[in-house]
Amino acid sequence: MGSEVKLTAMQEFARHWRMVLAAAIGFSFTSVMTAATGLFIGPISREFGWSITLASSGVSIVALLTFLFSPLFGVFIDKWGVRRLAIPGLVLMGLVMAALSLLDGSVWQWFAVWTAYSLAALMTKSTVWTASANSTFTSGRGVALGLVLSGAALAQAFTPLVTEYLIRVHGWRMAFVWLAVGWGSLAVVMCLLWLRDGYEISRESKGTSAGPLLDVPGLTVRQALRDPAVLRIAGSTFLVLMVTIGLVVHQFRILTGSGFSAQTAALAALPAGLAGIAGKLVTGVLLDRYPARWVGGLTIGISAVTFVALLVPQAPVWVVVGALIVNGYASGTKLQLVGFLTAAYTGMRQFGTIFGLMASLIAAGSGLGPVLGGWIYDTWHSYTPGLWAGVVLTLVSAWLLLGLPAYPKWDEARSTSSPSNETGGA
């Protein structure tokens, strides 16, 4: 950012591909627990005699604290940059994940460990990795976001398979340890070596701590909170994260409850995760070329197909797997879309703080989804009501994005924060 010479997308990728790879692997590790939680619910609830709601509450504890404190950590991003948060956060996340192997059945211990995990999550959530890509890229921002956030799809694809194997062979306690040590070590090493983004480049070029770390145009937090387009993005994000994260956490139980074996249910996540990676890459290219409201609205809208397919009694395996692939493709774009649209509508002037507020809504939706899914099952002994809600809410989320107005075109040469609108629309 701030360079007088505007690079092409290819030149940007040639210069910063190591940063993109490190950020993608870092983000993949922060997504492991979300993708693995569904496989730990059964063993933990059986060993300690807990309800499904309690055993699935860990992700929701993280989501609640992320909802409360994401804006503060967004301020930290604007002040310190990504690297100084992400690397310590990844180390802490690995340590706390391994500590879950020491659970003894105490509910208060369960809450305490997940509270500690929440601190690591705040330091490494999507806000951090989105800011890393947005601060570094301009011409190829859509694709860069897609590549970085593909880390989540990578975790979604391989974590269930790896976790199911580890639990079956080594037990759920050692499964936590192996996930923490194996995946976590790789993420930490790569970020130590290669995580050098726009914030670090700006810090080195300025050579001083005076003024904002990124000196670029954009909305203030107060302006963003009153902007109708930003509010539509926020509402859409909240709804789609609530239903899709709820589905991810309970997907394993939904499939096994429909007659799938544990191994088949875990294997079904692989094509969905790979489709998520494809979705991010394809959507990245489309976002750099076509109106974002159409790309986002249509992509999110097709997620409804998954919930409809899972409602079909005794659906063939190919129908269920196909629906999960569709959902994987669409779901893989959620964070990419909100990151791209937030930067496009608010600029980068206070992106960390503004996206920190957006991350609070992401956390609220992500936290409510698993708990509501568990509550629905405990109440009706069926996931059917939640699946119907998923159909409706994904369509509403798509409608909110399709109704977005033209997004601003920020003039880097101006110091004013008032944007001029494009004539073509978003």
mmCIF file of C-alpha atoms in Angstrom, residues 10-400:
data_model
loop_
_atom_site.group_PDB
_atom_site.id
_atom_site.type_symbol
_atom_site.label_atom_id
_atom_site.label_comp_id
_atom_site.label_asym_id
_atom_site.label_seq_id
_atom_site.Cartn_x
_atom_site.Cartn_y
_atom_site.Cartn_z
ATOM 1 C CA MET A 10 0.827 -11.022 -11.499
ATOM 2 C CA GLN A 11 3.578 -8.732 -10.226
ATOM 3 C CA GLU A 12 1.940 -8.594 -6.808
ATOM 4 C CA PHE A 13 1.733 -12.380 -6.592
ATOM 5 C CA ALA A 14 5.333 -12.783 -7.748
ATOM 6 C CA ARG A 15 6.409 -10.483 -4.942
ATOM 7 C CA HIS A 16 4.190 -11.763 -2.142
ATOM 8 C CA TRP A 17 3.424 -15.447 -2.777
ATOM 9 C CA ARG A 18 5.305 -16.551 0.345
ATOM 10 C CA MET A 19 3.154 -14.298 2.509
ATOM 11 C CA VAL A 20 -0.015 -15.722 0.924
ATOM 12 C CA LEU A 21 1.111 -19.307 1.571
ATOM 13 C CA ALA A 22 2.091 -18.607 5.187
ATOM 14 C CA ALA A 23 -1.187 -16.821 5.890
ATOM 15 C CA ALA A 24 -3.193 -19.660 4.312
ATOM 16 C CA ILE A 25 -1.487 -22.300 6.475
ATOM 17 C CA GLY A 26 -1.842 -20.093 9.546
ATOM 18 C CA PHE A 27 -5.545 -19.638 8.906
ATOM 19 C CA SER A 28 -5.984 -23.361 8.287
ATOM 20 C CA PHE A 29 -4.744 -24.119 11.813
ATOM 21 C CA THR A 30 -7.175 -21.626 13.329
ATOM 22 C CA SER A 31 -9.986 -23.484 11.514
ATOM 23 C CA VAL A 32 -9.042 -26.966 12.738
ATOM 24 C CA MET A 33 -11.128 -26.884 15.916
ATOM 25 C CA THR A 34 -14.284 -25.796 14.105
ATOM 26 C CA ALA A 35 -13.909 -28.640 11.606
ATOM 27 C CA ALA A 36 -12.962 -31.211 14.285
ATOM 28 C CA THR A 37 -15.465 -30.370 17.017
ATOM 29 C CA GLY A 38 -18.231 -32.536 15.569
ATOM 30 C CA LEU A 39 -16.058 -35.639 15.877
ATOM 31 C CA PHE A 40 -15.164 -34.935 19.504
ATOM 32 C CA ILE A 41 -18.775 -34.317 20.615
ATOM 33 C CA GLY A 42 -19.676 -38.009 20.776
ATOM 34 C CA PRO A 43 -16.615 -39.344 22.659
ATOM 35 C CA ILE A 44 -16.574 -36.480 25.163
ATOM 36 C CA SER A 45 -20.327 -36.572 25.855
ATOM 37 C CA ARG A 46 -20.212 -40.354 26.369
ATOM 38 C CA GLU A 47 -17.186 -40.291 28.682
ATOM 39 C CA PHE A 48 -18.477 -37.491 30.915
ATOM 40 C CA GLY A 49 -22.225 -38.011 30.543
ATOM 41 C CA TRP A 50 -22.727 -34.542 29.044
ATOM 42 C CA SER A 51 -25.562 -33.388 26.813
ATOM 43 C CA ILE A 52 -24.880 -32.743 23.136
ATOM 44 C CA THR A 53 -25.491 -29.032 23.783
ATOM 45 C CA LEU A 54 -22.757 -28.882 26.445
ATOM 46 C CA ALA A 55 -20.301 -30.984 24.435
ATOM 47 C CA SER A 56 -20.726 -28.686 21.421
ATOM 48 C CA SER A 57 -20.518 -25.465 23.451
ATOM 49 C CA GLY A 58 -16.745 -24.953 23.145
ATOM 50 C CA VAL A 59 -16.971 -23.276 19.757
ATOM 51 C CA SER A 60 -19.780 -21.108 21.107
ATOM 52 C CA ILE A 61 -17.705 -19.961 24.084
ATOM 53 C CA VAL A 62 -15.026 -18.843 21.651
ATOM 54 C CA ALA A 63 -17.644 -17.157 19.501
ATOM 55 C CA LEU A 64 -19.117 -15.242 22.470
ATOM 56 C CA LEU A 65 -15.772 -13.847 23.585
ATOM 57 C CA THR A 66 -14.786 -13.144 19.987
ATOM 58 C CA PHE A 67 -18.053 -11.229 19.600
ATOM 59 C CA LEU A 68 -17.225 -9.107 22.661
ATOM 60 C CA PHE A 69 -13.545 -8.428 22.010
ATOM 61 C CA SER A 70 -13.034 -8.539 18.224
ATOM 62 C CA PRO A 71 -13.340 -4.738 17.878
ATOM 63 C CA LEU A 72 -10.513 -4.296 20.403
ATOM 64 C CA PHE A 73 -8.267 -6.701 18.536
ATOM 65 C CA GLY A 74 -9.185 -4.916 15.320
ATOM 66 C CA VAL A 75 -7.719 -1.769 16.866
ATOM 67 C CA PHE A 76 -4.582 -3.782 17.664
ATOM 68 C CA ILE A 77 -4.281 -4.753 13.988
ATOM 69 C CA ASP A 78 -4.426 -1.110 12.909
ATOM 70 C CA LYS A 79 -1.848 -0.227 15.569
ATOM 71 C CA TRP A 80 0.594 -3.144 15.482
ATOM 72 C CA GLY A 81 -0.063 -5.048 12.255
ATOM 73 C CA VAL A 82 -0.751 -8.735 11.637
ATOM 74 C CA ARG A 83 2.549 -10.466 12.383
ATOM 75 C CA ARG A 84 2.787 -9.238 15.987
ATOM 76 C CA LEU A 85 -0.609 -10.764 16.767
ATOM 77 C CA ALA A 86 -0.687 -13.880 14.613
ATOM 78 C CA ILE A 87 2.526 -15.650 15.630
ATOM 79 C CA PRO A 88 2.029 -15.476 19.426
ATOM 80 C CA GLY A 89 -1.621 -16.383 18.865
ATOM 81 C CA LEU A 90 -0.756 -19.523 16.898
ATOM 82 C CA VAL A 91 1.655 -20.682 19.608
ATOM 83 C CA LEU A 92 -0.966 -20.125 22.328
ATOM 84 C CA MET A 93 -3.621 -21.886 20.255
ATOM 85 C CA GLY A 94 -1.474 -25.014 19.930
ATOM 86 C CA LEU A 95 -0.776 -25.107 23.669
ATOM 87 C CA VAL A 96 -4.421 -24.740 24.648
ATOM 88 C CA MET A 97 -5.573 -27.267 22.054
ATOM 89 C CA ALA A 98 -3.180 -29.814 23.545
ATOM 90 C CA ALA A 99 -4.488 -28.938 27.020
ATOM 91 C CA LEU A 100 -7.944 -30.231 26.012
ATOM 92 C CA SER A 101 -6.450 -33.725 26.342
ATOM 93 C CA LEU A 102 -6.355 -33.152 30.115
ATOM 94 C CA LEU A 103 -10.119 -32.758 30.580
ATOM 95 C CA ASP A 104 -11.433 -34.569 33.659
ATOM 96 C CA GLY A 105 -15.189 -34.022 33.325
ATOM 97 C CA SER A 106 -15.380 -30.752 35.235
ATOM 98 C CA VAL A 107 -17.700 -28.323 33.467
ATOM 99 C CA TRP A 108 -15.777 -25.372 34.926
ATOM 100 C CA GLN A 109 -12.509 -26.785 33.597
ATOM 101 C CA TRP A 110 -14.165 -27.124 30.175
ATOM 102 C CA PHE A 111 -15.242 -23.478 30.280
ATOM 103 C CA ALA A 112 -11.805 -22.329 31.489
ATOM 104 C CA VAL A 113 -9.859 -24.121 28.746
ATOM 105 C CA TRP A 114 -12.150 -22.765 26.040
ATOM 106 C CA THR A 115 -11.884 -19.284 27.512
ATOM 107 C CA ALA A 116 -8.099 -19.503 27.203
ATOM 108 C CA TYR A 117 -8.513 -20.804 23.671
ATOM 109 C CA SER A 118 -10.636 -17.726 22.927
ATOM 110 C CA LEU A 119 -7.672 -15.415 23.508
ATOM 111 C CA ALA A 120 -5.644 -17.321 20.925
ATOM 112 C CA ALA A 121 -8.619 -17.256 18.558
ATOM 113 C CA LEU A 122 -8.918 -13.475 18.885
ATOM 114 C CA MET A 123 -5.279 -13.130 17.865
ATOM 115 C CA THR A 124 -5.634 -15.402 14.840
ATOM 116 C CA LYS A 125 -9.205 -15.100 13.567
ATOM 117 C CA SER A 126 -10.270 -14.193 10.041
ATOM 118 C CA THR A 127 -9.828 -10.472 10.758
ATOM 119 C CA VAL A 128 -6.073 -10.970 10.991
ATOM 120 C CA TRP A 129 -5.622 -12.964 7.790
ATOM 121 C CA THR A 130 -8.089 -10.808 5.826
ATOM 122 C CA ALA A 131 -6.187 -7.692 6.880
ATOM 123 C CA SER A 132 -2.961 -9.347 5.785
ATOM 124 C CA ALA A 133 -4.210 -9.870 2.220
ATOM 125 C CA ASN A 134 -6.073 -6.562 1.934
ATOM 126 C CA SER A 135 -3.077 -4.568 3.170
ATOM 127 C CA THR A 136 -0.738 -6.179 0.649
ATOM 128 C CA PHE A 137 -2.741 -6.479 -2.568
ATOM 129 C CA THR A 138 -4.691 -4.040 -4.728
ATOM 130 C CA SER A 139 -4.908 -5.330 -8.326
ATOM 131 C CA GLY A 140 -5.324 -8.986 -7.329
ATOM 132 C CA ARG A 141 -7.077 -8.541 -3.993
ATOM 133 C CA GLY A 142 -9.980 -10.903 -4.762
ATOM 134 C CA VAL A 143 -7.732 -13.817 -5.709
ATOM 135 C CA ALA A 144 -5.305 -13.070 -2.859
ATOM 136 C CA LEU A 145 -8.141 -13.217 -0.343
ATOM 137 C CA GLY A 146 -9.323 -16.448 -1.923
ATOM 138 C CA LEU A 147 -5.898 -18.052 -1.609
ATOM 139 C CA VAL A 148 -5.328 -16.910 1.979
ATOM 140 C CA LEU A 149 -8.787 -17.928 3.149
ATOM 141 C CA SER A 150 -8.473 -21.272 1.371
ATOM 142 C CA GLY A 151 -6.777 -22.314 4.582
ATOM 143 C CA ALA A 152 -10.226 -22.744 6.141
ATOM 144 C CA ALA A 153 -11.363 -24.960 3.269
ATOM 145 C CA LEU A 154 -8.143 -26.965 3.605
ATOM 146 C CA ALA A 155 -8.983 -27.579 7.249
ATOM 147 C CA GLN A 156 -12.579 -28.467 6.406
ATOM 148 C CA ALA A 157 -11.402 -30.989 3.819
ATOM 149 C CA PHE A 158 -8.749 -32.859 5.776
ATOM 150 C CA THR A 159 -9.453 -32.290 9.483
ATOM 151 C CA PRO A 160 -12.430 -34.719 9.718
ATOM 152 C CA LEU A 161 -10.447 -37.507 8.038
ATOM 153 C CA VAL A 162 -7.354 -36.929 10.171
ATOM 154 C CA THR A 163 -9.351 -36.485 13.381
ATOM 155 C CA GLU A 164 -11.496 -39.582 12.833
ATOM 156 C CA TYR A 165 -8.329 -41.650 12.312
ATOM 157 C CA LEU A 166 -6.604 -40.181 15.367
ATOM 158 C CA ILE A 167 -9.622 -40.746 17.626
ATOM 159 C CA ARG A 168 -10.106 -44.309 16.352
ATOM 160 C CA VAL A 169 -6.432 -45.271 16.715
ATOM 161 C CA HIS A 170 -5.183 -43.131 19.622
ATOM 162 C CA GLY A 171 -8.329 -41.976 21.444
ATOM 163 C CA TRP A 172 -9.807 -38.491 21.654
ATOM 164 C CA ARG A 173 -7.243 -37.195 24.170
ATOM 165 C CA MET A 174 -4.187 -37.912 22.031
ATOM 166 C CA ALA A 175 -6.071 -36.711 18.977
ATOM 167 C CA PHE A 176 -6.061 -33.211 20.487
ATOM 168 C CA VAL A 177 -2.319 -33.456 21.100
ATOM 169 C CA TRP A 178 -1.446 -34.661 17.604
ATOM 170 C CA LEU A 179 -3.556 -31.966 15.944
ATOM 171 C CA ALA A 180 -1.912 -29.280 18.082
ATOM 172 C CA VAL A 181 1.676 -30.432 17.607
ATOM 173 C CA GLY A 182 1.503 -31.481 13.973
ATOM 174 C CA TRP A 183 -0.620 -28.817 12.323
ATOM 175 C CA GLY A 184 0.298 -26.089 14.799
ATOM 176 C CA SER A 185 4.058 -26.442 14.396
ATOM 177 C CA LEU A 186 3.818 -26.138 10.621
ATOM 178 C CA ALA A 187 1.711 -22.967 10.902
ATOM 179 C CA VAL A 188 4.056 -21.305 13.388
ATOM 180 C CA VAL A 189 7.222 -22.058 11.404
ATOM 181 C CA MET A 190 5.791 -20.824 8.107
ATOM 182 C CA CYS A 191 4.488 -17.593 9.627
ATOM 183 C CA LEU A 192 7.810 -16.959 11.360
ATOM 184 C CA LEU A 193 9.597 -17.275 8.036
ATOM 185 C CA TRP A 194 7.228 -15.703 5.519
ATOM 186 C CA LEU A 195 4.423 -13.635 7.112
ATOM 187 C CA ARG A 196 5.500 -10.190 5.897
ATOM 188 C CA ASP A 197 2.470 -8.236 4.680
ATOM 189 C CA GLY A 198 1.473 -4.644 3.917
ATOM 190 C CA TYR A 199 1.578 -3.648 7.566
ATOM 191 C CA GLU A 200 5.176 -4.813 7.941
ATOM 192 C CA ILE A 201 6.168 -3.195 4.638
ATOM 193 C CA SER A 202 4.618 0.086 5.778
ATOM 194 C CA ARG A 203 6.351 -0.134 9.165
ATOM 195 C CA GLU A 204 9.732 -0.607 7.500
ATOM 196 C CA SER A 205 9.206 2.196 4.987
ATOM 197 C CA LYS A 206 8.028 4.697 7.605
ATOM 198 C CA GLY A 207 10.762 4.016 10.086
ATOM 199 C CA THR A 208 8.687 5.692 12.804
ATOM 200 C CA SER A 209 5.725 4.901 15.034
ATOM 201 C CA ALA A 210 4.057 8.282 14.430
ATOM 202 C CA GLY A 211 0.713 8.318 12.630
ATOM 203 C CA PRO A 212 -1.384 5.364 11.455
ATOM 204 C CA LEU A 213 0.428 2.252 10.310
ATOM 205 C CA LEU A 214 -1.502 2.388 6.997
ATOM 206 C CA ASP A 215 -2.005 5.982 5.771
ATOM 207 C CA VAL A 216 -4.744 5.471 3.136
ATOM 208 C CA PRO A 217 -8.298 6.748 2.419
ATOM 209 C CA GLY A 218 -11.428 5.194 3.869
ATOM 210 C CA LEU A 219 -14.403 5.547 6.190
ATOM 211 C CA THR A 220 -14.100 6.111 9.904
ATOM 212 C CA VAL A 221 -15.750 3.639 12.254
ATOM 213 C CA ARG A 222 -18.573 6.098 12.927
ATOM 214 C CA GLN A 223 -19.244 6.525 9.196
ATOM 215 C CA ALA A 224 -19.189 2.770 8.601
ATOM 216 C CA LEU A 225 -21.753 2.134 11.340
ATOM 217 C CA ARG A 226 -24.210 4.432 9.548
ATOM 218 C CA ASP A 227 -23.588 3.129 6.035
ATOM 219 C CA PRO A 228 -26.584 1.105 4.682
ATOM 220 C CA ALA A 229 -24.405 -1.042 2.435
ATOM 221 C CA VAL A 230 -22.114 -2.017 5.310
ATOM 222 C CA LEU A 231 -25.170 -2.917 7.397
ATOM 223 C CA ARG A 232 -26.483 -5.171 4.630
ATOM 224 C CA ILE A 233 -23.118 -6.929 4.416
ATOM 225 C CA ALA A 234 -23.136 -7.380 8.193
ATOM 226 C CA GLY A 235 -26.651 -8.840 8.255
ATOM 227 C CA SER A 236 -25.957 -11.234 5.401
ATOM 228 C CA THR A 237 -22.729 -12.402 7.012
ATOM 229 C CA PHE A 238 -24.367 -13.039 10.387
ATOM 230 C CA LEU A 239 -27.158 -15.158 8.928
ATOM 231 C CA VAL A 240 -25.097 -17.291 6.578
ATOM 232 C CA LEU A 241 -22.382 -17.956 9.188
ATOM 233 C CA MET A 242 -24.986 -18.993 11.743
ATOM 234 C CA VAL A 243 -26.546 -21.682 9.564
ATOM 235 C CA THR A 244 -23.436 -22.908 7.766
ATOM 236 C CA ILE A 245 -21.154 -23.162 10.818
ATOM 237 C CA GLY A 246 -23.963 -24.908 12.642
ATOM 238 C CA LEU A 247 -24.098 -27.377 9.741
ATOM 239 C CA VAL A 248 -20.305 -27.880 9.733
ATOM 240 C CA VAL A 249 -20.211 -28.669 13.459
ATOM 241 C CA HIS A 250 -23.183 -31.058 13.344
ATOM 242 C CA GLN A 251 -22.620 -32.437 9.840
ATOM 243 C CA PHE A 252 -20.894 -35.593 11.095
ATOM 244 C CA ARG A 253 -23.825 -36.418 13.395
ATOM 245 C CA ILE A 254 -26.394 -35.584 10.701
ATOM 246 C CA LEU A 255 -24.736 -38.003 8.287
ATOM 247 C CA THR A 256 -24.215 -40.826 10.795
ATOM 248 C CA GLY A 257 -27.819 -40.360 11.944
ATOM 249 C CA SER A 258 -28.882 -40.885 8.328
ATOM 250 C CA GLY A 259 -27.122 -44.236 8.144
ATOM 251 C CA PHE A 260 -23.613 -43.285 7.053
ATOM 252 C CA SER A 261 -20.714 -45.040 8.778
ATOM 253 C CA ALA A 262 -18.271 -42.876 10.757
ATOM 254 C CA GLN A 263 -15.567 -43.352 8.127
ATOM 255 C CA THR A 264 -17.925 -42.484 5.250
ATOM 256 C CA ALA A 265 -19.234 -39.413 7.080
ATOM 257 C CA ALA A 266 -15.689 -38.185 7.641
ATOM 258 C CA LEU A 267 -14.710 -38.956 4.045
ATOM 259 C CA ALA A 268 -17.702 -36.944 2.760
ATOM 260 C CA ALA A 269 -16.091 -33.776 4.113
ATOM 261 C CA LEU A 270 -13.084 -34.160 1.791
ATOM 262 C CA PRO A 271 -14.737 -33.275 -1.551
ATOM 263 C CA ALA A 272 -16.680 -30.500 0.169
ATOM 264 C CA GLY A 273 -13.479 -28.984 1.501
ATOM 265 C CA LEU A 274 -11.750 -29.240 -1.848
ATOM 266 C CA ALA A 275 -14.783 -27.597 -3.456
ATOM 267 C CA GLY A 276 -14.380 -24.807 -0.908
ATOM 268 C CA ILE A 277 -10.854 -24.171 -2.129
ATOM 269 C CA ALA A 278 -12.105 -24.113 -5.719
ATOM 270 C CA GLY A 279 -14.887 -21.763 -4.662
ATOM 271 C CA LYS A 280 -12.445 -19.293 -3.171
ATOM 272 C CA LEU A 281 -10.219 -19.272 -6.238
ATOM 273 C CA VAL A 282 -13.050 -18.983 -8.753
ATOM 274 C CA THR A 283 -14.814 -16.339 -6.674
ATOM 275 C CA GLY A 284 -11.574 -14.406 -6.320
ATOM 276 C CA VAL A 285 -11.250 -14.159 -10.078
ATOM 277 C CA LEU A 286 -14.927 -13.188 -10.424
ATOM 278 C CA LEU A 287 -14.692 -10.520 -7.705
ATOM 279 C CA ASP A 288 -11.787 -8.890 -9.527
ATOM 280 C CA ARG A 289 -13.826 -8.776 -12.773
ATOM 281 C CA TYR A 290 -17.578 -8.621 -12.062
ATOM 282 C CA PRO A 291 -20.042 -6.841 -9.705
ATOM 283 C CA ALA A 292 -19.511 -8.162 -6.196
ATOM 284 C CA ARG A 293 -23.205 -8.124 -5.278
ATOM 285 C CA TRP A 294 -24.032 -10.634 -8.026
ATOM 286 C CA VAL A 295 -21.038 -12.840 -7.352
ATOM 287 C CA GLY A 296 -21.785 -12.933 -3.627
ATOM 288 C CA GLY A 297 -25.552 -13.154 -3.757
ATOM 289 C CA LEU A 298 -25.729 -15.957 -6.290
ATOM 290 C CA THR A 299 -22.916 -17.923 -4.670
ATOM 291 C CA ILE A 300 -24.466 -17.790 -1.192
ATOM 292 C CA GLY A 301 -27.936 -18.496 -2.568
ATOM 293 C CA ILE A 302 -27.001 -21.907 -3.938
ATOM 294 C CA SER A 303 -26.137 -23.040 -0.383
ATOM 295 C CA ALA A 304 -29.860 -23.652 0.116
ATOM 296 C CA VAL A 305 -29.507 -26.734 -2.122
ATOM 297 C CA THR A 306 -27.476 -28.499 0.572
ATOM 298 C CA PHE A 307 -30.093 -28.088 3.285
ATOM 299 C CA VAL A 308 -32.844 -29.279 0.913
ATOM 300 C CA ALA A 309 -30.843 -32.391 -0.015
ATOM 301 C CA LEU A 310 -30.185 -33.288 3.625
ATOM 302 C CA LEU A 311 -33.937 -33.110 4.260
ATOM 303 C CA VAL A 312 -34.633 -35.883 1.721
ATOM 304 C CA PRO A 313 -35.283 -39.165 3.614
ATOM 305 C CA GLN A 314 -32.811 -41.928 2.769
ATOM 306 C CA ALA A 315 -31.165 -39.798 0.102
ATOM 307 C CA PRO A 316 -28.595 -41.664 -2.020
ATOM 308 C CA VAL A 317 -24.967 -41.153 -1.141
ATOM 309 C CA TRP A 318 -24.276 -39.323 -4.399
ATOM 310 C CA VAL A 319 -27.058 -36.814 -3.658
ATOM 311 C CA VAL A 320 -25.717 -36.051 -0.171
ATOM 312 C CA VAL A 321 -22.107 -35.824 -1.313
ATOM 313 C CA GLY A 322 -23.124 -33.647 -4.258
ATOM 314 C CA ALA A 323 -25.032 -31.324 -1.950
ATOM 315 C CA LEU A 324 -22.056 -31.083 0.401
ATOM 316 C CA ILE A 325 -19.837 -30.203 -2.563
ATOM 317 C CA VAL A 326 -22.238 -27.396 -3.513
ATOM 318 C CA ASN A 327 -22.228 -26.161 0.069
ATOM 319 C CA GLY A 328 -18.452 -26.458 0.267
ATOM 320 C CA TYR A 329 -18.079 -24.361 -2.869
ATOM 321 C CA ALA A 330 -20.469 -21.672 -1.630
ATOM 322 C CA SER A 331 -19.389 -21.741 2.011
ATOM 323 C CA GLY A 332 -15.775 -21.399 0.985
ATOM 324 C CA THR A 333 -16.529 -17.863 -0.146
ATOM 325 C CA LYS A 334 -18.178 -16.486 3.022
ATOM 326 C CA LEU A 335 -15.176 -14.867 4.698
ATOM 327 C CA GLN A 336 -13.691 -13.947 1.346
ATOM 328 C CA LEU A 337 -16.849 -12.064 0.393
ATOM 329 C CA VAL A 338 -17.160 -10.172 3.660
ATOM 330 C CA GLY A 339 -13.454 -9.290 3.608
ATOM 331 C CA PHE A 340 -13.571 -8.085 0.020
ATOM 332 C CA LEU A 341 -16.817 -6.161 0.425
ATOM 333 C CA THR A 342 -15.804 -4.550 3.710
ATOM 334 C CA ALA A 343 -12.554 -3.290 2.199
ATOM 335 C CA ALA A 344 -14.384 -2.144 -0.937
ATOM 336 C CA TYR A 345 -17.101 -0.233 0.927
ATOM 337 C CA THR A 346 -15.042 1.176 3.802
ATOM 338 C CA GLY A 347 -11.503 1.469 2.404
ATOM 339 C CA MET A 348 -8.428 0.582 4.443
ATOM 340 C CA ARG A 349 -8.224 3.719 6.623
ATOM 341 C CA GLN A 350 -9.568 1.896 9.708
ATOM 342 C CA PHE A 351 -10.100 -1.536 8.201
ATOM 343 C CA GLY A 352 -8.808 -3.471 11.213
ATOM 344 C CA THR A 353 -11.210 -1.778 13.607
ATOM 345 C CA ILE A 354 -14.183 -1.902 11.238
ATOM 346 C CA PHE A 355 -13.591 -5.531 10.319
ATOM 347 C CA GLY A 356 -13.144 -6.235 14.011
ATOM 348 C CA LEU A 357 -16.750 -5.129 14.446
ATOM 349 C CA MET A 358 -17.731 -7.283 11.497
ATOM 350 C CA ALA A 359 -15.865 -10.179 13.106
ATOM 351 C CA SER A 360 -18.049 -9.754 16.179
ATOM 352 C CA LEU A 361 -21.061 -10.541 14.024
ATOM 353 C CA ILE A 362 -19.190 -13.408 12.396
ATOM 354 C CA ALA A 363 -18.479 -14.764 15.871
ATOM 355 C CA ALA A 364 -22.068 -14.266 17.004
ATOM 356 C CA GLY A 365 -23.397 -16.189 14.020
ATOM 357 C CA SER A 366 -20.710 -18.868 14.295
ATOM 358 C CA GLY A 367 -21.405 -19.283 18.004
ATOM 359 C CA LEU A 368 -25.172 -19.390 17.819
ATOM 360 C CA GLY A 369 -25.209 -21.948 15.012
ATOM 361 C CA PRO A 370 -23.637 -24.920 16.865
ATOM 362 C CA VAL A 371 -25.564 -24.285 20.098
ATOM 363 C CA LEU A 372 -28.874 -23.883 18.272
ATOM 364 C CA GLY A 373 -28.107 -27.050 16.345
ATOM 365 C CA GLY A 374 -27.455 -28.932 19.586
ATOM 366 C CA TRP A 375 -30.570 -27.434 21.224
ATOM 367 C CA ILE A 376 -32.730 -28.355 18.242
ATOM 368 C CA TYR A 377 -31.499 -31.951 18.413
ATOM 369 C CA ASP A 378 -31.904 -32.192 22.202
ATOM 370 C CA THR A 379 -35.441 -30.760 21.937
ATOM 371 C CA TRP A 380 -36.831 -32.552 18.864
ATOM 372 C CA HIS A 381 -34.349 -35.452 18.608
ATOM 373 C CA SER A 382 -33.959 -34.434 14.989
ATOM 374 C CA TYR A 383 -32.030 -31.887 12.948
ATOM 375 C CA THR A 384 -34.947 -31.344 10.541
ATOM 376 C CA PRO A 385 -36.165 -27.973 11.951
ATOM 377 C CA GLY A 386 -32.623 -26.595 11.732
ATOM 378 C CA LEU A 387 -32.253 -27.748 8.136
ATOM 379 C CA TRP A 388 -35.466 -25.958 7.146
ATOM 380 C CA ALA A 389 -34.179 -22.811 8.861
ATOM 381 C CA GLY A 390 -30.995 -23.174 6.836
ATOM 382 C CA VAL A 391 -32.958 -23.101 3.570
ATOM 383 C CA VAL A 392 -34.749 -19.881 4.490
ATOM 384 C CA LEU A 393 -31.830 -18.003 6.036
ATOM 385 C CA THR A 394 -29.352 -18.693 3.230
ATOM 386 C CA LEU A 395 -31.851 -17.250 0.748
ATOM 387 C CA VAL A 396 -32.350 -14.159 2.917
ATOM 388 C CA SER A 397 -28.580 -13.738 3.162
ATOM 389 C CA ALA A 398 -28.283 -13.921 -0.626
ATOM 390 C CA TRP A 399 -31.052 -11.319 -1.049
ATOM 391 C CA LEU A 400 -29.210 -8.867 1.206
#
